[in-house]
PDB file of C-alpha atoms and ligand atoms in Angstrom:
ATOM      1  CA  UNK A   1      88.575  87.120  78.754  1.00 46.00           C
ATOM      2  CA  UNK A   2      88.549  87.567  82.197  1.00 45.00           C
ATOM      3  CA  UNK A   3      87.512  83.766  83.292  1.00 47.00           C
ATOM      4  CA  UNK A   4      84.817  84.877  85.943  1.00 49.00           C
ATOM      5  CA  UNK A   5      86.961  83.103  89.229  1.00 46.00           C
ATOM      6  CA  UNK A   6      89.366  85.444  89.127  1.00 43.00           C
ATOM      7  CA  UNK A   7      88.319  88.477  90.877  1.00 43.00           C
ATOM      8  CA  UNK A   8      89.130  91.606  89.138  1.00 52.00           C
ATOM      9  CA  UNK A   9      87.212  94.871  89.006  1.00 80.00           C
ATOM     10  CA  UNK A  10      83.811  94.282  87.157  1.00 92.00           C
ATOM     11  CA  UNK A  11      83.493  90.169  89.649  1.00 95.00           C
ATOM     12  CA  UNK A  12      83.642  90.122  92.673  1.00 95.00           C
ATOM     13  CA  UNK A  13      83.926  86.083  94.130  1.00 95.00           C
ATOM     14  CA  UNK A  14      81.837  85.094  97.215  1.00 95.00           C
ATOM     15  CA  UNK A  15      83.359  82.228  99.197  1.00 92.00           C
ATOM     16  CA  UNK A  16      82.010  82.846 102.001  1.00 84.00           C
ATOM     17  CA  UNK A  17      79.524  85.386 103.718  1.00 81.00           C
ATOM     18  CA  UNK A  18      77.682  85.555 106.958  1.00 84.00           C
ATOM     19  CA  UNK A  19      74.823  88.510 107.137  1.00 81.00           C
ATOM     20  CA  UNK A  20      76.456  91.229 108.685  1.00 87.00           C
ATOM     21  CA  UNK A  21      78.373  91.211 105.394  1.00 93.00           C
ATOM     22  CA  UNK A  22      74.972  91.782 103.376  1.00 95.00           C
ATOM     23  CA  UNK A  23      75.545  96.092 103.805  1.00 96.00           C
ATOM     24  CA  UNK A  24      78.541  95.411 101.752  1.00 96.00           C
ATOM     25  CA  UNK A  25      77.309  92.850  99.353  1.00 96.00           C
ATOM     26  CA  UNK A  26      74.723  95.543  98.857  1.00 97.00           C
ATOM     27  CA  UNK A  27      76.516  98.210  98.699  1.00 97.00           C
ATOM     28  CA  UNK A  28      78.784  96.352  95.634  1.00 97.00           C
ATOM     29  CA  UNK A  29      76.190  94.915  93.765  1.00 98.00           C
ATOM     30  CA  UNK A  30      74.232  98.678  93.384  1.00 98.00           C
ATOM     31  CA  UNK A  31      77.534 100.541  91.921  1.00 97.00           C
ATOM     32  CA  UNK A  32      77.681  97.661  89.663  1.00 97.00           C
ATOM     33  CA  UNK A  33      79.717  94.792  91.015  1.00 97.00           C
ATOM     34  CA  UNK A  34      78.758  90.839  89.662  1.00 98.00           C
ATOM     35  CA  UNK A  35      78.754  88.586  92.294  1.00 97.00           C
ATOM     36  CA  UNK A  36      79.937  85.649  91.398  1.00 97.00           C
ATOM     37  CA  UNK A  37      79.944  81.919  93.152  1.00 97.00           C
ATOM     38  CA  UNK A  38      81.617  79.106  91.719  1.00 95.00           C
ATOM     39  CA  UNK A  39      79.126  76.667  92.799  1.00 95.00           C
ATOM     40  CA  UNK A  40      75.209  76.661  93.075  1.00 95.00           C
ATOM     41  CA  UNK A  41      74.889  78.988  96.805  1.00 96.00           C
ATOM     42  CA  UNK A  42      71.413  77.027  97.037  1.00 96.00           C
ATOM     43  CA  UNK A  43      69.928  73.484  96.825  1.00 94.00           C
ATOM     44  CA  UNK A  44      68.529  72.398  92.967  1.00 96.00           C
ATOM     45  CA  UNK A  45      67.332  68.560  92.530  1.00 96.00           C
ATOM     46  CA  UNK A  46      70.503  66.749  89.993  1.00 96.00           C
ATOM     47  CA  UNK A  47      66.634  65.662  88.425  1.00 96.00           C
ATOM     48  CA  UNK A  48      65.195  68.979  88.306  1.00 96.00           C
ATOM     49  CA  UNK A  49      68.337  70.014  86.187  1.00 96.00           C
ATOM     50  CA  UNK A  50      68.448  66.609  84.329  1.00 96.00           C
ATOM     51  CA  UNK A  51      65.097  67.354  83.579  1.00 95.00           C
ATOM     52  CA  UNK A  52      65.593  71.353  82.636  1.00 95.00           C
ATOM     53  CA  UNK A  53      68.457  69.601  80.105  1.00 94.00           C
ATOM     54  CA  UNK A  54      66.274  67.412  79.090  1.00 90.00           C
ATOM     55  CA  UNK A  55      63.275  69.351  77.605  1.00 79.00           C
ATOM     56  CA  UNK A  56      65.367  72.154  76.219  1.00 68.00           C
ATOM     57  CA  UNK A  57      67.086  70.150  74.331  1.00 56.00           C
ATOM     58  CA  UNK A  58      64.135  69.065  72.525  1.00 55.00           C
ATOM     59  CA  UNK A  59      63.849  72.473  70.409  1.00 47.00           C
ATOM     60  CA  UNK A  60      59.865  71.905  68.799  1.00 44.00           C
ATOM     61  CA  UNK A  61      59.237  71.861  72.303  1.00 50.00           C
ATOM     62  CA  UNK A  62      60.677  74.387  74.294  1.00 49.00           C
ATOM     63  CA  UNK A  63      62.218  77.014  71.498  1.00 53.00           C
ATOM     64  CA  UNK A  64      62.411  80.162  73.646  1.00 61.00           C
ATOM     65  CA  UNK A  65      62.737  81.980  76.592  1.00 83.00           C
ATOM     66  CA  UNK A  66      60.221  79.894  79.232  1.00 91.00           C
ATOM     67  CA  UNK A  67      58.800  82.267  81.849  1.00 94.00           C
ATOM     68  CA  UNK A  68      57.420  81.702  85.482  1.00 96.00           C
ATOM     69  CA  UNK A  69      55.471  83.782  87.422  1.00 97.00           C
ATOM     70  CA  UNK A  70      55.670  83.319  91.063  1.00 97.00           C
ATOM     71  CA  UNK A  71      52.632  85.501  91.979  1.00 96.00           C
ATOM     72  CA  UNK A  72      50.489  82.600  89.900  1.00 96.00           C
ATOM     73  CA  UNK A  73      52.446  79.580  90.015  1.00 96.00           C
ATOM     74  CA  UNK A  74      52.275  79.515  86.242  1.00 95.00           C
ATOM     75  CA  UNK A  75      54.435  79.428  83.258  1.00 94.00           C
ATOM     76  CA  UNK A  76      55.192  80.923  79.532  1.00 92.00           C
ATOM     77  CA  UNK A  77      56.615  80.370  76.749  1.00 89.00           C
ATOM     78  CA  UNK A  78      56.317  76.126  76.696  1.00 88.00           C
ATOM     79  CA  UNK A  79      55.166  74.120  74.582  1.00 85.00           C
ATOM     80  CA  UNK A  80      55.590  71.316  77.253  1.00 88.00           C
ATOM     81  CA  UNK A  81      51.229  70.048  77.555  1.00 89.00           C
ATOM     82  CA  UNK A  82      50.130  67.354  80.683  1.00 92.00           C
ATOM     83  CA  UNK A  83      52.654  65.862  82.945  1.00 93.00           C
ATOM     84  CA  UNK A  84      55.777  67.420  81.355  1.00 92.00           C
ATOM     85  CA  UNK A  85      54.063  71.060  81.681  1.00 92.00           C
ATOM     86  CA  UNK A  86      53.415  69.874  85.426  1.00 94.00           C
ATOM     87  CA  UNK A  87      56.228  68.300  85.962  1.00 95.00           C
ATOM     88  CA  UNK A  88      58.546  72.148  84.611  1.00 94.00           C
ATOM     89  CA  UNK A  89      56.230  74.601  86.634  1.00 96.00           C
ATOM     90  CA  UNK A  90      57.157  72.494  90.011  1.00 97.00           C
ATOM     91  CA  UNK A  91      60.608  72.340  88.957  1.00 97.00           C
ATOM     92  CA  UNK A  92      60.942  76.358  88.126  1.00 97.00           C
ATOM     93  CA  UNK A  93      58.496  76.941  91.359  1.00 98.00           C
ATOM     94  CA  UNK A  94      61.532  74.702  93.518  1.00 98.00           C
ATOM     95  CA  UNK A  95      63.609  77.091  91.484  1.00 98.00           C
ATOM     96  CA  UNK A  96      62.471  80.072  92.305  1.00 98.00           C
ATOM     97  CA  UNK A  97      61.912  79.197  96.013  1.00 98.00           C
ATOM     98  CA  UNK A  98      65.413  78.188  96.659  1.00 98.00           C
ATOM     99  CA  UNK A  99      66.538  81.658  95.404  1.00 98.00           C
ATOM    100  CA  UNK A 100      64.786  83.521  96.802  1.00 97.00           C
ATOM    101  CA  UNK A 101      65.098  81.865 100.484  1.00 97.00           C
ATOM    102  CA  UNK A 102      68.861  81.800  99.832  1.00 96.00           C
ATOM    103  CA  UNK A 103      68.910  85.700  98.388  1.00 96.00           C
ATOM    104  CA  UNK A 104      66.575  86.819 101.864  1.00 95.00           C
ATOM    105  CA  UNK A 105      69.322  85.684 103.787  1.00 94.00           C
ATOM    106  CA  UNK A 106      72.274  86.540 101.924  1.00 96.00           C
ATOM    107  CA  UNK A 107      70.704  90.559 101.467  1.00 97.00           C
ATOM    108  CA  UNK A 108      69.791  91.362 104.875  1.00 95.00           C
ATOM    109  CA  UNK A 109      69.017  94.564 103.781  1.00 96.00           C
ATOM    110  CA  UNK A 110      66.670  93.687 101.371  1.00 97.00           C
ATOM    111  CA  UNK A 111      64.543  92.347 103.260  1.00 91.00           C
ATOM    112  CA  UNK A 112      60.357  92.488 103.408  1.00 92.00           C
ATOM    113  CA  UNK A 113      61.091  95.288 101.145  1.00 96.00           C
ATOM    114  CA  UNK A 114      62.255  93.786  97.312  1.00 97.00           C
ATOM    115  CA  UNK A 115      59.781  92.825  94.876  1.00 97.00           C
ATOM    116  CA  UNK A 116      59.782  88.245  93.604  1.00 97.00           C
ATOM    117  CA  UNK A 117      59.023  88.622  89.842  1.00 98.00           C
ATOM    118  CA  UNK A 118      59.508  86.061  86.856  1.00 97.00           C
ATOM    119  CA  UNK A 119      62.211  83.474  86.652  1.00 98.00           C
ATOM    120  CA  UNK A 120      63.042  82.182  83.579  1.00 96.00           C
ATOM    121  CA  UNK A 121      64.941  79.347  81.592  1.00 95.00           C
ATOM    122  CA  UNK A 122      66.703  79.707  78.823  1.00 93.00           C
ATOM    123  CA  UNK A 123      67.364  77.254  76.560  1.00 92.00           C
ATOM    124  CA  UNK A 124      69.055  78.292  73.533  1.00 88.00           C
ATOM    125  CA  UNK A 125      72.357  78.688  71.901  1.00 89.00           C
ATOM    126  CA  UNK A 126      72.563  82.578  72.900  1.00 87.00           C
ATOM    127  CA  UNK A 127      75.327  82.719  69.943  1.00 89.00           C
ATOM    128  CA  UNK A 128      74.262  82.950  66.700  1.00 85.00           C
ATOM    129  CA  UNK A 129      70.479  83.402  67.537  1.00 85.00           C
ATOM    130  CA  UNK A 130      68.022  84.866  64.875  1.00 82.00           C
ATOM    131  CA  UNK A 131      66.717  88.061  67.106  1.00 85.00           C
ATOM    132  CA  UNK A 132      65.918  91.948  65.384  1.00 86.00           C
ATOM    133  CA  UNK A 133      68.044  94.150  66.864  1.00 89.00           C
ATOM    134  CA  UNK A 134      66.220  96.114  69.883  1.00 88.00           C
ATOM    135  CA  UNK A 135      65.994  92.102  71.229  1.00 87.00           C
ATOM    136  CA  UNK A 136      69.431  91.215  69.997  1.00 88.00           C
ATOM    137  CA  UNK A 137      71.561  89.528  73.838  1.00 89.00           C
ATOM    138  CA  UNK A 138      74.589  90.586  72.271  1.00 92.00           C
ATOM    139  CA  UNK A 139      74.780  94.032  72.039  1.00 96.00           C
ATOM    140  CA  UNK A 140      75.441  96.238  74.941  1.00 97.00           C
ATOM    141  CA  UNK A 141      72.326  97.030  76.991  1.00 97.00           C
ATOM    142  CA  UNK A 142      70.850  98.062  79.853  1.00 98.00           C
ATOM    143  CA  UNK A 143      67.333  95.855  80.790  1.00 97.00           C
ATOM    144  CA  UNK A 144      64.380  98.032  81.223  1.00 96.00           C
ATOM    145  CA  UNK A 145      61.288  95.838  81.129  1.00 93.00           C
ATOM    146  CA  UNK A 146      58.496  96.879  78.389  1.00 90.00           C
ATOM    147  CA  UNK A 147      55.485  95.592  80.494  1.00 89.00           C
ATOM    148  CA  UNK A 148      56.807  95.810  84.109  1.00 92.00           C
ATOM    149  CA  UNK A 149      57.603  98.987  84.841  1.00 94.00           C
ATOM    150  CA  UNK A 150      59.431 100.444  87.566  1.00 95.00           C
ATOM    151  CA  UNK A 151      59.040 103.783  88.430  1.00 94.00           C
ATOM    152  CA  UNK A 152      62.586 103.925  89.109  1.00 96.00           C
ATOM    153  CA  UNK A 153      63.203 100.280  91.577  1.00 97.00           C
ATOM    154  CA  UNK A 154      66.312  98.599  90.731  1.00 98.00           C
ATOM    155  CA  UNK A 155      66.255  94.876  88.660  1.00 98.00           C
ATOM    156  CA  UNK A 156      68.345  93.080  90.724  1.00 98.00           C
ATOM    157  CA  UNK A 157      68.657  88.988  88.469  1.00 98.00           C
ATOM    158  CA  UNK A 158      70.586  85.968  90.132  1.00 98.00           C
ATOM    159  CA  UNK A 159      71.552  83.765  87.294  1.00 98.00           C
ATOM    160  CA  UNK A 160      72.522  80.120  86.904  1.00 98.00           C
ATOM    161  CA  UNK A 161      74.340  78.164  84.762  1.00 98.00           C
ATOM    162  CA  UNK A 162      72.921  74.271  84.144  1.00 97.00           C
ATOM    163  CA  UNK A 163      74.659  73.643  80.969  1.00 97.00           C
ATOM    164  CA  UNK A 164      76.783  70.470  82.460  1.00 96.00           C
ATOM    165  CA  UNK A 165      80.304  71.674  80.715  1.00 97.00           C
ATOM    166  CA  UNK A 166      79.613  74.844  78.490  1.00 97.00           C
ATOM    167  CA  UNK A 167      80.306  78.150  80.022  1.00 98.00           C
ATOM    168  CA  UNK A 168      77.996  81.075  79.591  1.00 98.00           C
ATOM    169  CA  UNK A 169      80.096  84.113  77.915  1.00 98.00           C
ATOM    170  CA  UNK A 170      79.281  87.701  78.997  1.00 97.00           C
ATOM    171  CA  UNK A 171      80.414  91.043  77.695  1.00 96.00           C
ATOM    172  CA  UNK A 172      80.079  93.813  80.313  1.00 97.00           C
ATOM    173  CA  UNK A 173      81.193  97.786  80.494  1.00 95.00           C
ATOM    174  CA  UNK A 174      81.048 100.087  83.401  1.00 95.00           C
ATOM    175  CA  UNK A 175      78.383 101.107  85.486  1.00 96.00           C
ATOM    176  CA  UNK A 176      75.308 103.467  84.809  1.00 97.00           C
ATOM    177  CA  UNK A 177      77.007 106.490  87.266  1.00 97.00           C
ATOM    178  CA  UNK A 178      79.905 105.977  85.182  1.00 96.00           C
ATOM    179  CA  UNK A 179      78.765 105.617  81.457  1.00 95.00           C
ATOM    180  CA  UNK A 180      75.445 107.502  81.863  1.00 96.00           C
ATOM    181  CA  UNK A 181      76.798 111.047  82.665  1.00 96.00           C
ATOM    182  CA  UNK A 182      80.359 110.825  80.171  1.00 94.00           C
ATOM    183  CA  UNK A 183      77.729 109.465  77.566  1.00 93.00           C
ATOM    184  CA  UNK A 184      75.461 112.560  77.927  1.00 94.00           C
ATOM    185  CA  UNK A 185      78.180 114.856  77.655  1.00 93.00           C
ATOM    186  CA  UNK A 186      79.201 113.833  74.123  1.00 91.00           C
ATOM    187  CA  UNK A 187      76.016 112.864  72.596  1.00 87.00           C
ATOM    188  CA  UNK A 188      72.409 114.114  72.904  1.00 86.00           C
ATOM    189  CA  UNK A 189      70.358 111.346  74.051  1.00 86.00           C
ATOM    190  CA  UNK A 190      67.007 112.570  74.505  1.00 82.00           C
ATOM    191  CA  UNK A 191      63.530 110.300  74.548  1.00 82.00           C
ATOM    192  CA  UNK A 192      60.423 111.409  72.644  1.00 77.00           C
ATOM    193  CA  UNK A 193      58.348 113.452  74.467  1.00 75.00           C
ATOM    194  CA  UNK A 194      56.402 111.903  76.897  1.00 67.00           C
ATOM    195  CA  UNK A 195      52.631 111.848  75.166  1.00 61.00           C
ATOM    196  CA  UNK A 196      49.585 112.856  77.361  1.00 61.00           C
ATOM    197  CA  UNK A 197      46.828 111.365  74.891  1.00 58.00           C
ATOM    198  CA  UNK A 198      49.050 107.555  75.277  1.00 60.00           C
ATOM    199  CA  UNK A 199      49.262 108.722  79.230  1.00 62.00           C
ATOM    200  CA  UNK A 200      45.418 109.570  79.541  1.00 65.00           C
ATOM    201  CA  UNK A 201      44.784 106.299  77.147  1.00 64.00           C
ATOM    202  CA  UNK A 202      46.760 103.767  79.364  1.00 64.00           C
ATOM    203  CA  UNK A 203      44.980 105.102  82.549  1.00 66.00           C
ATOM    204  CA  UNK A 204      41.536 105.427  81.147  1.00 69.00           C
ATOM    205  CA  UNK A 205      42.254 101.214  80.860  1.00 65.00           C
ATOM    206  CA  UNK A 206      43.857 100.552  84.128  1.00 62.00           C
ATOM    207  CA  UNK A 207      40.306 102.773  86.045  1.00 69.00           C
ATOM    208  CA  UNK A 208      38.330 100.526  83.637  1.00 68.00           C
ATOM    209  CA  UNK A 209      40.581  97.048  85.234  1.00 66.00           C
ATOM    210  CA  UNK A 210      42.834  96.253  81.881  1.00 62.00           C
ATOM    211  CA  UNK A 211      46.193  95.398  82.225  1.00 59.00           C
ATOM    212  CA  UNK A 212      47.919  98.812  81.286  1.00 61.00           C
ATOM    213  CA  UNK A 213      50.939  99.722  83.074  1.00 69.00           C
ATOM    214  CA  UNK A 214      51.719 102.839  83.812  1.00 82.00           C
ATOM    215  CA  UNK A 215      55.009 104.220  82.554  1.00 88.00           C
ATOM    216  CA  UNK A 216      56.841 106.586  84.928  1.00 91.00           C
ATOM    217  CA  UNK A 217      59.651 109.048  82.881  1.00 93.00           C
ATOM    218  CA  UNK A 218      62.211 107.389  84.254  1.00 95.00           C
ATOM    219  CA  UNK A 219      60.663 103.829  82.325  1.00 94.00           C
ATOM    220  CA  UNK A 220      60.412 105.803  79.104  1.00 94.00           C
ATOM    221  CA  UNK A 221      64.099 107.075  78.876  1.00 95.00           C
ATOM    222  CA  UNK A 222      65.213 102.971  80.138  1.00 96.00           C
ATOM    223  CA  UNK A 223      63.305 102.091  77.365  1.00 95.00           C
ATOM    224  CA  UNK A 224      65.149 103.986  74.552  1.00 95.00           C
ATOM    225  CA  UNK A 225      68.279 103.774  76.030  1.00 96.00           C
ATOM    226  CA  UNK A 226      68.039  99.925  76.147  1.00 97.00           C
ATOM    227  CA  UNK A 227      67.445 100.342  72.621  1.00 96.00           C
ATOM    228  CA  UNK A 228      69.836 103.988  71.591  1.00 96.00           C
ATOM    229  CA  UNK A 229      72.754 101.459  73.541  1.00 96.00           C
ATOM    230  CA  UNK A 230      71.869  99.023  71.288  1.00 96.00           C
ATOM    231  CA  UNK A 231      72.024 101.117  67.812  1.00 95.00           C
ATOM    232  CA  UNK A 232      74.729 102.597  68.370  1.00 94.00           C
ATOM    233  CA  UNK A 233      78.145 101.151  67.075  1.00 93.00           C
ATOM    234  CA  UNK A 234      80.614 103.425  69.047  1.00 92.00           C
ATOM    235  CA  UNK A 235      78.856 102.339  72.190  1.00 92.00           C
ATOM    236  CA  UNK A 236      79.007  98.697  70.908  1.00 94.00           C
ATOM    237  CA  UNK A 237      82.964  99.165  70.645  1.00 91.00           C
ATOM    238  CA  UNK A 238      83.687 100.709  74.236  1.00 86.00           C
ATOM    239  CA  UNK A 239      87.296  99.626  74.952  1.00 86.00           C
ATOM    240  CA  UNK A 240      86.478  99.554  78.621  1.00 88.00           C
ATOM    241  CA  UNK A 241      83.520  96.294  77.849  1.00 91.00           C
ATOM    242  CA  UNK A 242      85.782  93.371  78.412  1.00 93.00           C
ATOM    243  CA  UNK A 243      84.304  89.803  78.159  1.00 95.00           C
ATOM    244  CA  UNK A 244      83.786  88.062  81.487  1.00 96.00           C
ATOM    245  CA  UNK A 245      83.550  84.016  81.348  1.00 97.00           C
ATOM    246  CA  UNK A 246      80.428  82.217  84.007  1.00 98.00           C
ATOM    247  CA  UNK A 247      81.538  78.500  83.899  1.00 98.00           C
ATOM    248  CA  UNK A 248      79.331  75.248  84.213  1.00 98.00           C
ATOM    249  CA  UNK A 249      76.958  75.052  86.855  1.00 97.00           C
ATOM    250  CA  UNK A 250      77.982  78.528  88.387  1.00 98.00           C
ATOM    251  CA  UNK A 251      75.615  81.585  89.784  1.00 98.00           C
ATOM    252  CA  UNK A 252      76.137  85.183  89.699  1.00 98.00           C
ATOM    253  CA  UNK A 253      73.670  87.994  90.539  1.00 98.00           C
ATOM    254  CA  UNK A 254      73.962  91.232  89.190  1.00 98.00           C
ATOM    255  CA  UNK A 255      72.149  95.154  88.891  1.00 98.00           C
ATOM    256  CA  UNK A 256      71.080  94.364  84.726  1.00 98.00           C
ATOM    257  CA  UNK A 257      69.537  97.956  84.687  1.00 98.00           C
ATOM    258  CA  UNK A 258      72.897  99.051  86.540  1.00 97.00           C
ATOM    259  CA  UNK A 259      75.534  97.438  84.058  1.00 97.00           C
ATOM    260  CA  UNK A 260      76.292  97.526  80.708  1.00 97.00           C
ATOM    261  CA  UNK A 261      76.140  93.599  79.113  1.00 97.00           C
ATOM    262  CA  UNK A 262      74.985  91.660  76.734  1.00 97.00           C
ATOM    263  CA  UNK A 263      75.427  88.180  76.331  1.00 96.00           C
ATOM    264  CA  UNK A 264      77.492  86.424  73.417  1.00 96.00           C
ATOM    265  CA  UNK A 265      77.121  82.672  74.221  1.00 96.00           C
ATOM    266  CA  UNK A 266      75.808  80.269  76.368  1.00 96.00           C
ATOM    267  CA  UNK A 267      73.050  77.938  76.717  1.00 94.00           C
ATOM    268  CA  UNK A 268      70.700  76.159  79.863  1.00 95.00           C
ATOM    269  CA  UNK A 269      70.276  79.373  82.410  1.00 96.00           C
ATOM    270  CA  UNK A 270      68.222  79.624  84.688  1.00 97.00           C
ATOM    271  CA  UNK A 271      67.424  83.315  86.350  1.00 98.00           C
ATOM    272  CA  UNK A 272      64.950  84.568  89.068  1.00 98.00           C
ATOM    273  CA  UNK A 273      64.498  88.832  89.503  1.00 98.00           C
ATOM    274  CA  UNK A 274      63.793  90.804  91.834  1.00 98.00           C
ATOM    275  CA  UNK A 275      62.673  94.388  91.742  1.00 98.00           C
ATOM    276  CA  UNK A 276      64.865  96.706  94.398  1.00 98.00           C
ATOM    277  CA  UNK A 277      62.762  99.925  95.274  1.00 97.00           C
ATOM    278  CA  UNK A 278      64.625 102.933  95.956  1.00 96.00           C
ATOM    279  CA  UNK A 279      64.005 102.367  99.765  1.00 96.00           C
ATOM    280  CA  UNK A 280      65.728  99.589  99.981  1.00 97.00           C
ATOM    281  CA  UNK A 281      68.621 100.596  98.642  1.00 98.00           C
ATOM    282  CA  UNK A 282      72.139 100.987 100.815  1.00 97.00           C
ATOM    283  CA  UNK A 283      73.623 103.328  98.375  1.00 98.00           C
ATOM    284  CA  UNK A 284      70.113 105.601  96.378  1.00 97.00           C
ATOM    285  CA  UNK A 285      72.502 107.975  94.790  1.00 97.00           C
ATOM    286  CA  UNK A 286      74.159 105.512  92.239  1.00 98.00           C
ATOM    287  CA  UNK A 287      71.100 104.380  91.208  1.00 98.00           C
ATOM    288  CA  UNK A 288      69.923 104.856  87.456  1.00 98.00           C
ATOM    289  CA  UNK A 289      67.179 106.602  88.529  1.00 97.00           C
ATOM    290  CA  UNK A 290      69.361 109.453  90.700  1.00 97.00           C
ATOM    291  CA  UNK A 291      71.675 109.288  87.622  1.00 97.00           C
ATOM    292  CA  UNK A 292      69.109 110.225  85.368  1.00 96.00           C
ATOM    293  CA  UNK A 293      68.058 112.582  86.932  1.00 96.00           C
ATOM    294  CA  UNK A 294      71.009 114.719  88.061  1.00 96.00           C
ATOM    295  CA  UNK A 295      72.173 114.357  84.502  1.00 95.00           C
ATOM    296  CA  UNK A 296      69.648 115.322  83.041  1.00 93.00           C
ATOM    297  CA  UNK A 297      67.468 117.958  85.761  1.00 93.00           C
ATOM    298  CA  UNK A 298      64.289 115.803  85.387  1.00 92.00           C
ATOM    299  CA  UNK A 299      62.070 114.197  87.589  1.00 92.00           C
ATOM    300  CA  UNK A 300      62.351 110.645  86.957  1.00 92.00           C
ATOM    301  CA  UNK A 301      60.140 108.540  89.295  1.00 82.00           C
ATOM    302  CA  UNK A 302      56.557 109.967  88.511  1.00 75.00           C
TER     303      UNK A 302
HETATM  304 FE1  FE2 B   1      69.422  92.063  79.627  1.00 90.82          FE
END
């Protein structure tokens, strides 16, 4: 196993940073590196972490991933009520705000262009979770959002392991621009044909003001690939994949659409997602949307 504190080809430990390094960090993130911080690079009060640990342990109260939607200041997936719910919402808001302030100054090329997406609190022990195959976190996959299509924009996620002592263990494979063309040469990866009737129905629903997500070919391909990778036992045994340990209190950021990843174990993580449009990327040629277009010859982002 690779401890994330030791630099290796998948992980870059960040010990000091200045705005002029932002472009270099963006480039390495986009090429599939994980940027790792031994400690939290932003402020989150001890009282906030204690609250999350205290409430997360009562599985009857909080038993799923809790999501926080910064745009509406709303928490979903928690059974907490009253003052406890307000407290949870306030803690998630603080976390989201602190991470966003940090990312804005850490990665200046994305400033003003990236979109703040959901945050989450993951209180469950990941090892041994009983989930259906496509929902399992312990199988290598790339991220794709069924209800929030990105149309080629990238999914940047910042994680924080708030467990007081336990590491979070990931497995990761080679980045998208390396593994996908290789895989596509060996295997037939063909998403089902786009269905014009479904597209027309969802377009009509949107005209009526109903919240139906408009997926591009890219989104359909990435959702298909997400499931395909989890189903493929050969890919899951890829000898190029390696385990990485994120110790208690550490923080890391990664493009989860661009590196196959699996969470093998760990409990109590916070996460904030950012959607980075193609025109903000410093190396758009390695973005999954470009790699898919080149490999398949199809236009993807429409
Ligand atoms: Fe994931």
